[in-house]
XYZ file of C-alpha atoms in Angstrom:
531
model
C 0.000 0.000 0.000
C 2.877 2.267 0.824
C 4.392 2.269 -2.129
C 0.847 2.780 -4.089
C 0.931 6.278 -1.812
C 4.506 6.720 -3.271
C 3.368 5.880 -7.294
C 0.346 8.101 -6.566
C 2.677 10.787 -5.270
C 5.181 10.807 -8.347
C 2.546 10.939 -10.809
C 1.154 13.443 -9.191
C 4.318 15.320 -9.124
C 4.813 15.048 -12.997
C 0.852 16.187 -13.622
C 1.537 19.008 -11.816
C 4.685 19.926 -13.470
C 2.963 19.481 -17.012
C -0.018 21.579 -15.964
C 1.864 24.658 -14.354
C 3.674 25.100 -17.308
C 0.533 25.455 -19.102
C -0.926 27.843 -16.312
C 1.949 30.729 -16.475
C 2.640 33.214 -19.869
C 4.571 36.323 -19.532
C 2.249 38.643 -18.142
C -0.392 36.853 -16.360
C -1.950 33.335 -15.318
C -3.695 30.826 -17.643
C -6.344 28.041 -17.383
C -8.621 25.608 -19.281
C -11.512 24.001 -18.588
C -15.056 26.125 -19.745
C -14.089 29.219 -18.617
C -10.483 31.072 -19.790
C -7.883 33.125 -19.081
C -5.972 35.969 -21.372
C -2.291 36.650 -19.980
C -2.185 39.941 -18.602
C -2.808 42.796 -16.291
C -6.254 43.241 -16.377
C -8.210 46.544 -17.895
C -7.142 48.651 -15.858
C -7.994 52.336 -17.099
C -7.474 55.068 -14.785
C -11.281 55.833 -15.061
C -14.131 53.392 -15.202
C -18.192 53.552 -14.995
C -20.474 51.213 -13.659
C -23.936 52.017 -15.068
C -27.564 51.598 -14.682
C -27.408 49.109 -11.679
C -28.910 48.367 -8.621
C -25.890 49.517 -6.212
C -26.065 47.502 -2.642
C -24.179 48.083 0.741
C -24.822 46.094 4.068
C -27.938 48.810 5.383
C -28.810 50.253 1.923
C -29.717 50.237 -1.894
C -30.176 52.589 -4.807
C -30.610 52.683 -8.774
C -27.129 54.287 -9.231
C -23.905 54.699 -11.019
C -20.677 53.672 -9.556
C -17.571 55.504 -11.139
C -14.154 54.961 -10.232
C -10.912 56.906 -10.872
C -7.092 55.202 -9.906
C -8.877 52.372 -8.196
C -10.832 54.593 -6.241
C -14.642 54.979 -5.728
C -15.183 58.582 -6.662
C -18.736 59.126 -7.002
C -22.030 56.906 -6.320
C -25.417 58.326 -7.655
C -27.480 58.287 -10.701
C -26.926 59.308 -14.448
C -23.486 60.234 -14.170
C -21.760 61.457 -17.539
C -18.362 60.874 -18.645
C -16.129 61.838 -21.682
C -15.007 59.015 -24.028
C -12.190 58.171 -22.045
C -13.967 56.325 -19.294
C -14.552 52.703 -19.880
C -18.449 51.882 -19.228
C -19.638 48.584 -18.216
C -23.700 47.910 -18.524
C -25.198 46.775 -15.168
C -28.489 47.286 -15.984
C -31.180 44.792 -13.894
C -27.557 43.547 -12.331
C -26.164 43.791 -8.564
C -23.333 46.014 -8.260
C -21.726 45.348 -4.907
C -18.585 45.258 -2.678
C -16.440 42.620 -3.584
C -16.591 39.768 -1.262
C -13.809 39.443 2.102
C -12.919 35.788 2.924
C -11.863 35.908 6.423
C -10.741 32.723 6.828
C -8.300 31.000 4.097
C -5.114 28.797 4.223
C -2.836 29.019 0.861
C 0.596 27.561 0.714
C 0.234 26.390 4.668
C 2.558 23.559 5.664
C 0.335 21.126 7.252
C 0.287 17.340 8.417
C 3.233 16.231 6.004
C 2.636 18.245 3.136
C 1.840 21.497 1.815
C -2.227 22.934 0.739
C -1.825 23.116 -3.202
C -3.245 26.853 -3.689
C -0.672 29.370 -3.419
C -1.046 33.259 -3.213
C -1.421 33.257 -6.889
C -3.776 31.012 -7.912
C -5.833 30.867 -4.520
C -6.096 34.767 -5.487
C -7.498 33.849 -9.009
C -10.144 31.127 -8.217
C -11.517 33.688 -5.568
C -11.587 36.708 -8.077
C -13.624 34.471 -10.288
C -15.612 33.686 -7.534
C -16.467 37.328 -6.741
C -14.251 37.494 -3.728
C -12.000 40.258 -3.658
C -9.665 40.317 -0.573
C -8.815 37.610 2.206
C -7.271 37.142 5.598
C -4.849 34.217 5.720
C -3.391 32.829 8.935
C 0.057 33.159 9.350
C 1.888 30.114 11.164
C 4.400 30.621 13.409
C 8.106 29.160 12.716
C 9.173 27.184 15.925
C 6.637 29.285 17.386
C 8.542 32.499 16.481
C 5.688 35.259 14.707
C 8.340 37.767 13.524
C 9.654 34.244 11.690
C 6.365 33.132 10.852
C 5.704 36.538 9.288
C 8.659 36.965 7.222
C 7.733 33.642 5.626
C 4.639 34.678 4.153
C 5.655 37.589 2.862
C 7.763 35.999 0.875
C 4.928 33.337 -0.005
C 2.068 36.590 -0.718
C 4.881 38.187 -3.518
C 2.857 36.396 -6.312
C -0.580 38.138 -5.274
C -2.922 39.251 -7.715
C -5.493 40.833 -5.315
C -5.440 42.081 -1.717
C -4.898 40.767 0.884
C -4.279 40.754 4.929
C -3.010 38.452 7.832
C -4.121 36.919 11.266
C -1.509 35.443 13.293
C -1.887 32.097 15.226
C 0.186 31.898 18.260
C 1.344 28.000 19.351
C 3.394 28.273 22.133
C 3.948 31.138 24.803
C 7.085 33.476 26.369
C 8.042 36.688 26.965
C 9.616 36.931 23.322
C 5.896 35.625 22.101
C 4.302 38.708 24.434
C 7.061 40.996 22.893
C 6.414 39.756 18.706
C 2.572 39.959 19.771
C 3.064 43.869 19.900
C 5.438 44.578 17.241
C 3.094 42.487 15.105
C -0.226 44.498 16.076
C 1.754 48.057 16.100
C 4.620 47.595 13.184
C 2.746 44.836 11.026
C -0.796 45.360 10.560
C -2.275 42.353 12.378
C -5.200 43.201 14.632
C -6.088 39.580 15.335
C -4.657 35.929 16.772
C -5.694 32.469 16.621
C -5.357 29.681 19.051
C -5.932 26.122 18.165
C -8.151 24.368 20.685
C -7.309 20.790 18.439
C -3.856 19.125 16.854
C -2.556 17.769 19.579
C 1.175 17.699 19.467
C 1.113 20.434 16.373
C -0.972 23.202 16.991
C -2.944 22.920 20.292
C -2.795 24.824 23.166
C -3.596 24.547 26.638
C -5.933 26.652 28.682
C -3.371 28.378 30.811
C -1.897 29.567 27.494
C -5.129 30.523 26.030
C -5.600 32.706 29.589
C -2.266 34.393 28.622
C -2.992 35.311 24.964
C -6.506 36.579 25.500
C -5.259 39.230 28.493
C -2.291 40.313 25.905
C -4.854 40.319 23.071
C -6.884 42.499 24.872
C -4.116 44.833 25.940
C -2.714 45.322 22.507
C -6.788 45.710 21.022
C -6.027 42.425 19.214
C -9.752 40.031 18.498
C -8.674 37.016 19.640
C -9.934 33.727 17.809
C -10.194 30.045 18.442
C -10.765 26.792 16.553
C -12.183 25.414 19.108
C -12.079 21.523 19.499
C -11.528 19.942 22.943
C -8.358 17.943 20.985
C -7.789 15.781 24.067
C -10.991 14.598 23.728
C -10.251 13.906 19.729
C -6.991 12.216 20.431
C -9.140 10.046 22.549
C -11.777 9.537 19.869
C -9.456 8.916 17.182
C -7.754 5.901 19.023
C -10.927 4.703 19.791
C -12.075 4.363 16.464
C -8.985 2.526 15.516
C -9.203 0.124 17.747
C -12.755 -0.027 16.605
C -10.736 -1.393 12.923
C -12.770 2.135 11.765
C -9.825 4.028 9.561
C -11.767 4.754 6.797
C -12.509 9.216 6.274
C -15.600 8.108 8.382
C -13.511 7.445 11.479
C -12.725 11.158 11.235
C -16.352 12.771 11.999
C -16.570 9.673 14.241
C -13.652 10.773 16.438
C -14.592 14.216 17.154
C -18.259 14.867 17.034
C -20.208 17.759 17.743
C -20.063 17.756 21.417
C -16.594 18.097 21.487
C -17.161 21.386 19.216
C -19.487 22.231 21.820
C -17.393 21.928 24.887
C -14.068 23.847 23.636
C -16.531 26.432 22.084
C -18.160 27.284 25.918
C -15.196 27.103 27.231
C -13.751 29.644 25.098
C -17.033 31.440 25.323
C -15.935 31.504 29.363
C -12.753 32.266 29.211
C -13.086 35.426 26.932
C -15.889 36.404 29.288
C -13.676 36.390 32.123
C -10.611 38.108 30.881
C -13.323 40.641 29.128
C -12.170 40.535 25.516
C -13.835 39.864 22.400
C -13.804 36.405 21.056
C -14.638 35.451 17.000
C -14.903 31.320 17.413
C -14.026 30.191 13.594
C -15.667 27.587 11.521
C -18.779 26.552 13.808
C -19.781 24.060 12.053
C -22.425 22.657 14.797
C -25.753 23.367 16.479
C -23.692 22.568 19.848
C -21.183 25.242 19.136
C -23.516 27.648 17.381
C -25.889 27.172 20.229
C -22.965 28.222 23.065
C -22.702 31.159 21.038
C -26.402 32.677 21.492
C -26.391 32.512 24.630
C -23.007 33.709 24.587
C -24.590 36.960 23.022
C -28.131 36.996 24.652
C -26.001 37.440 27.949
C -24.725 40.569 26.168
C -21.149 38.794 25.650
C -18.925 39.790 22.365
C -18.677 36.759 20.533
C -18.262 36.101 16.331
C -19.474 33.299 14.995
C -18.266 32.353 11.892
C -19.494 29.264 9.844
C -17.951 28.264 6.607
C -19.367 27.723 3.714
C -18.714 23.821 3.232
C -20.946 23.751 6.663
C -23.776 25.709 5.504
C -24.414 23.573 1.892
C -23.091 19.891 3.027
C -23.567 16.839 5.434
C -20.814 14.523 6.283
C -22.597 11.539 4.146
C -19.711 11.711 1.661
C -17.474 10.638 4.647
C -19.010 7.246 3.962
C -18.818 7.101 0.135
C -17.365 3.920 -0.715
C -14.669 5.564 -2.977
C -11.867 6.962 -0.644
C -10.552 10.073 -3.367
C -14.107 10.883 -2.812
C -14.607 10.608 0.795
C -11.339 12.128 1.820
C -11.570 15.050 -0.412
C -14.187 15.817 2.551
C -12.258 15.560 5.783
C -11.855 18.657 7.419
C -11.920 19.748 10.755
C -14.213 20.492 12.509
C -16.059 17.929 10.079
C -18.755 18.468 8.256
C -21.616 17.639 10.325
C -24.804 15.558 9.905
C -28.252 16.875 8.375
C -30.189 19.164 10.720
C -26.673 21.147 11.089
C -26.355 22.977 8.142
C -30.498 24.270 8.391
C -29.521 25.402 11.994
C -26.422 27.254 10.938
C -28.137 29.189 8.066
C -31.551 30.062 10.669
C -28.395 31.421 13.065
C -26.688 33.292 10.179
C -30.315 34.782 8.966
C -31.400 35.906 12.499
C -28.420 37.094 13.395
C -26.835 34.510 16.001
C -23.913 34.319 13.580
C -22.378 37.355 11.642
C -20.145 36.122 8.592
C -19.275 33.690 6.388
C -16.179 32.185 5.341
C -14.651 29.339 3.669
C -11.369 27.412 5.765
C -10.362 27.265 2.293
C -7.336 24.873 2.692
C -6.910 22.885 -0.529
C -5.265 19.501 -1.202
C -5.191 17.602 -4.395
C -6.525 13.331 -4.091
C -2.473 12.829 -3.715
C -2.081 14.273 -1.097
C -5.139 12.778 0.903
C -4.102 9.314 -0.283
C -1.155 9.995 2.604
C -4.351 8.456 4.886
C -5.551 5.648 3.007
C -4.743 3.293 5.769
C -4.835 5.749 8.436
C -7.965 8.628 8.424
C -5.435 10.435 10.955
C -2.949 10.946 7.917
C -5.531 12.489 5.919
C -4.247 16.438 5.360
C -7.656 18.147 6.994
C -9.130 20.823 4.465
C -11.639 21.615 1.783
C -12.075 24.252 -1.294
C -14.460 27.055 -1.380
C -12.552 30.515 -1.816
C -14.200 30.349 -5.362
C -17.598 29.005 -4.589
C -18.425 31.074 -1.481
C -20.284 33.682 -3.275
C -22.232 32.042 -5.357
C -23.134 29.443 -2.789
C -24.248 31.864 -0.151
C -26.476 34.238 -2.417
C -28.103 30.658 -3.800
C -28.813 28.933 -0.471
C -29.644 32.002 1.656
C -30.851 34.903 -0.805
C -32.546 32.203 -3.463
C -34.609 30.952 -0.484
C -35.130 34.214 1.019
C -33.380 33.374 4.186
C -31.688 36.694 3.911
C -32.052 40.146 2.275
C -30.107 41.069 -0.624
C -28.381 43.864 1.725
C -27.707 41.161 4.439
C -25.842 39.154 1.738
C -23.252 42.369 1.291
C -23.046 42.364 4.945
C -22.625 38.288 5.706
C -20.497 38.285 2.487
C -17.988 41.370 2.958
C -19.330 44.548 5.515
C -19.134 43.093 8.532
C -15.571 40.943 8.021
C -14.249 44.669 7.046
C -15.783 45.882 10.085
C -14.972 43.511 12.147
C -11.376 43.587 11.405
C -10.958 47.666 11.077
C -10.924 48.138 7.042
C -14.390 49.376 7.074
C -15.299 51.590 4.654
C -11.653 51.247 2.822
C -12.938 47.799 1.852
C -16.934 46.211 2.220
C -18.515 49.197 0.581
C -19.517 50.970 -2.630
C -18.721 54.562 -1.047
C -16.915 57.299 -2.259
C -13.354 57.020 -0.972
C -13.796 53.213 -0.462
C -11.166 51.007 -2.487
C -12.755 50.046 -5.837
C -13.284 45.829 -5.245
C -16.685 45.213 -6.951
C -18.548 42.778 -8.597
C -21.445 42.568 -10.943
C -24.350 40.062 -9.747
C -26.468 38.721 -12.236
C -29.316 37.356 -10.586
C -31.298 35.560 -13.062
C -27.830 33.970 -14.359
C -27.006 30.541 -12.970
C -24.056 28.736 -12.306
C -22.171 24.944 -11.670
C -19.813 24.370 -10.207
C -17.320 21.843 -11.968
C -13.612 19.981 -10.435
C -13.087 20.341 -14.542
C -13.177 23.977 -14.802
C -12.889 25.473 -11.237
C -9.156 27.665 -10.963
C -7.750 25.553 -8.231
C -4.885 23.626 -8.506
C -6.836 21.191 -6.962
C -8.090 17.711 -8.854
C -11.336 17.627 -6.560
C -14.363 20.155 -5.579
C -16.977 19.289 -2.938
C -19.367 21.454 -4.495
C -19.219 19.743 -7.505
C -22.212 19.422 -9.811
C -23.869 21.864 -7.550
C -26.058 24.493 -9.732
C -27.874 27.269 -8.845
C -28.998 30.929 -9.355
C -27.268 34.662 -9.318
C -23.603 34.578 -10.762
C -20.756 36.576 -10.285
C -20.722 38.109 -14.233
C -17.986 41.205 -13.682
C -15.288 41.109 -10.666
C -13.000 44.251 -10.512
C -9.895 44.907 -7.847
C -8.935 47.867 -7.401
C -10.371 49.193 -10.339
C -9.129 46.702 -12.644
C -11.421 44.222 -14.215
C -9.968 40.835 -13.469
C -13.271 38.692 -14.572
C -15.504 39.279 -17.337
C -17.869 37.126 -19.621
C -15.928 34.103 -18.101
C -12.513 35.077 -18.668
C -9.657 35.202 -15.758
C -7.230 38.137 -16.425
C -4.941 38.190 -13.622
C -0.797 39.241 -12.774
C 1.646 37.938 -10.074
C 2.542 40.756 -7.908
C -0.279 42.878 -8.268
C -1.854 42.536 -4.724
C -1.590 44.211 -1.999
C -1.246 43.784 1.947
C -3.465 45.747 3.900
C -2.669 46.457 7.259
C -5.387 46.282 9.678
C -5.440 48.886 12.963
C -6.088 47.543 16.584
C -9.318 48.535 18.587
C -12.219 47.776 16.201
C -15.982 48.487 17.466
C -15.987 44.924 19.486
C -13.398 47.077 22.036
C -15.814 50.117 22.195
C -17.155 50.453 26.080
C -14.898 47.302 27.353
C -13.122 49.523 29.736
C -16.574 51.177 31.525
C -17.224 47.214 31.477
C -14.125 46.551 33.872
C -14.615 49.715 36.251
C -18.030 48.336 37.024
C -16.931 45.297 37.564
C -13.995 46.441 39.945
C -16.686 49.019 41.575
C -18.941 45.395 42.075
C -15.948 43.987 44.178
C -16.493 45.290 47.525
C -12.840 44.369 48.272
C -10.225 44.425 49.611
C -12.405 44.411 53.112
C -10.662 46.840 55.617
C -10.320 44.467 58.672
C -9.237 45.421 62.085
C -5.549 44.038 63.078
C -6.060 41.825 66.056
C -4.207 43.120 69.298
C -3.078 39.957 70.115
């Protein structure tokens, strides 16, 4: 069997070799499948005009022109003339709206063995074909060093073709972590760090250390953010399910099932609540976790909860498909849950309970998640869905009319720019905002295909999925990067944006600790005995 994984591996070496040197031209990136790709920049004229739409932001929406000067939003209103220099795209009986912000994405992460197959380059082009405009990747720290961890992926984001902006995870804890934690929120534009409830014996950390990172989080104005996972209770689970003979991908939703989502998630919940800091709980993909987090916020408690997109559309029965390429391609953690889950989590996203959506996208190829065909614990954990998140969300929640078109901006892009201090730079069709936009069609449909998606990987969990409203026009920075199905898109073009401390989750914490130091009623003044 080994050396199967080892065949598998070298073909898969020379496939990829052969296709990347059909991907890159001079100027700019280049696929098959349906849709194509010219090498180059992108238009990008100085001045462009978006006409006749219907223009929507997160509260509000208006018949309107958008036009746009230097990748700039100039002016929003209706019947707006311009001289012949002025490119003009039709939007007539079309959405014109802020492109979308994934907050949660994993390109070129080393993880469990091997490496996730979409890079800054071509990560950035499947999402600007999906409509998604800007991310937030999570650095990793080197030997638990940020500054280290940091330098690395700058050097990995130099091929970026669209914007782009960093959370931090922090795995171990010192002074020097304390120290990098600053210089990283002050000097390097991260507002925001993760700690990994699960990976025991990678990424995990305790709760002492947890304790520690919230109280400097909240010092420095940091959000700080959990995957949360009681992985004690998964290393547990997993060996139980191989002595069980289960090591099939099933034996990984078996090993760590919703309660134990549940668990880390109020304990997170109660551990932010007692340092007093904000807390954004990533991927909920359960109604145990998802539940914690209403009452978290009925209480009057700042918690973000953020499901992902493979949680809101899919059920873990392709963890038992017969075929392994299939099954594995959908282990991720936490798993995909059982029906019933994903209706919950799109009620809580509609009414409120949670605030965003994003995608874990964290992509590897069948290869690569052949490394657990005798072992479901060797399977790299991760799915796609920087390209489909878009037009998922606007078909399951807006199609049904679970949500408002407005609360699709907001779910899709407002309130992850909010959230994480770029709002209005970036979530918003203002003037002065930063010209990300995309053109809705919504009586267009879509499918999604592993034959014509812009991964680099070989599988797509949404596959075969169809539906209604697609993403026709997506433009960055001005620059139109995707139009009538064709990927225009350059190495280098993106750009970092640094993201300030203190964002409205802070606002009124401190009148929050005075009144509870004021509750105290200590220290007592007591009386020195005389004897």
């Amino acid at each position: 069997m080994k050396s199967f994984v080892l065949l598998l591996i070298f073909f898969s070496i020379i496939q990829s070799s052969l296709s990347q040197s059909n991907q890159y031209c001079d100027a700019g990136f280049e696929y098959g499948g349906d849709s194509t790709t010219a090498c180059g920049s992108g238009s990008s004229p100085s001045k462009l005009l978006i006409k006749g739409g219907t223009v929507v932001n997160a509260h509000h929406q208006q018949l309107a022109d958008v036009y746009v000067e230097d990748g700039i939003i100039v002016s929003v209103k209706p019947s707006i003339t311009v001289g012949d220099d002025v490119k003009v795209i039709d939007a007539t009986g079309k959405y014109v709206m802020p492109g979308g912000i994934d907050p949660h994405t994993h390109l070129d992460m080393n993880f469990m063995s091997t490496a996730t197959r979409d890079d800054f380059f071509s990560g950035h082009a499947a999402a600007l074909a999906g409509g998604t405009t800007m991310h937030i990747d999570f650095v990793i720290p080197v030997d638990g060093s940020l500054t280290a961890g940091y330098e690395a992926y700058e050097k990995k984001a130099k091929e970026a073709c669209m914007d782009y902006g960093f959370h931090m995870a922090i795995t171990k804890w010192n002074d020097d972590v304390s120290r990098e934690m600053e210089i990283m929120v002050k000097e390097k534009g991260i507002n925001s760090f993760k700690f990994f409830m699960a990976y025991k014996g990678a990424l995990m950390v305790n709760d002492e250390l947890i304790l520690e990172g919230f109280k400097r989080c909240k010092s420095l104005g940091a959000l700080a953010m959990v995957h949360a996972e009681n992985g004690d209770a998964v290393d547990e689970g997993q060996k139980r399910m191989i002595e069980l003979g289960i090591t099939g991908p099933e034996g990984h939703a078996l090993s760590r099932p919703a309660v134990l989502e549940g668990e880390a998630t109020a304990r997170a919940i109660r551990l932010a609540n007692f340092v007093n800091t904000p807390l954004y709980v990533v991927h909920v993909m359960s109604i145990d976790a998802m539940e914690e987090i209403s009452k978290a916020r009925k209480s009057g408690q700042r918690v973000i909860g953020e499901p992902v997109v493979s949680g809101l559309v899919l059920d873990e029965s392709w963890l038992w498909n017969p075929d392994f390429k299939t099954a594995a391609s959908y282990v991720m953690s936490p798993p995909i849950r059982s029906k019933g889950h994903d209706k919950a989590l799109q009620a809580a996203l509609a009414t409120g309970v949670l605030q965003l959506v994003g995608t874990d996208h964290c992509a590897f190829n069948s290869t690569q998640k052949a490394l657990g065909i005798d072992d479901f614990r060797k399977i790299p954990n991760g799915v796609n869905g920087i390209e489909e998140r878009m037009h998922l969300v606007w078909d399951t929640m807006v199609e049904s009319g679970q949500i408002s078109v407005t609360d699709y901006v907001r779910v899709t892009s407002t309130e992850c720019a909010r959230i994480f201090n770029i709002y209005p730079r970036k979530g918003a069709i203002l003037p002065g905002s930063d010209a990300d936009i995309i053109i809705l069609n919504p009586n267009s449909s879509f499918e999604i295909s592993a034959k014509s998606h812009h991964s680099r990987i070989d599988t797509n969990v949404y596959d075969g999925k169809k539906g209604k409203g697609k993403v026709e026009v997506t433009i960055s920075r001005g620059r139109v990067v995707w139009e009538n199905n064709e990927l225009k898109v350059t190495p280098g073009t993106g750009r970092y944006i640094p993201m300030q401390p203190y964002s409205y989750l802070f606002d009124g914490l401190d009148k929050k600790d005075a009144t509870y130091l004021n509750s105290l009623k200590a220290p007592v003044k007591r009386a020195k005995s005389s004897s």
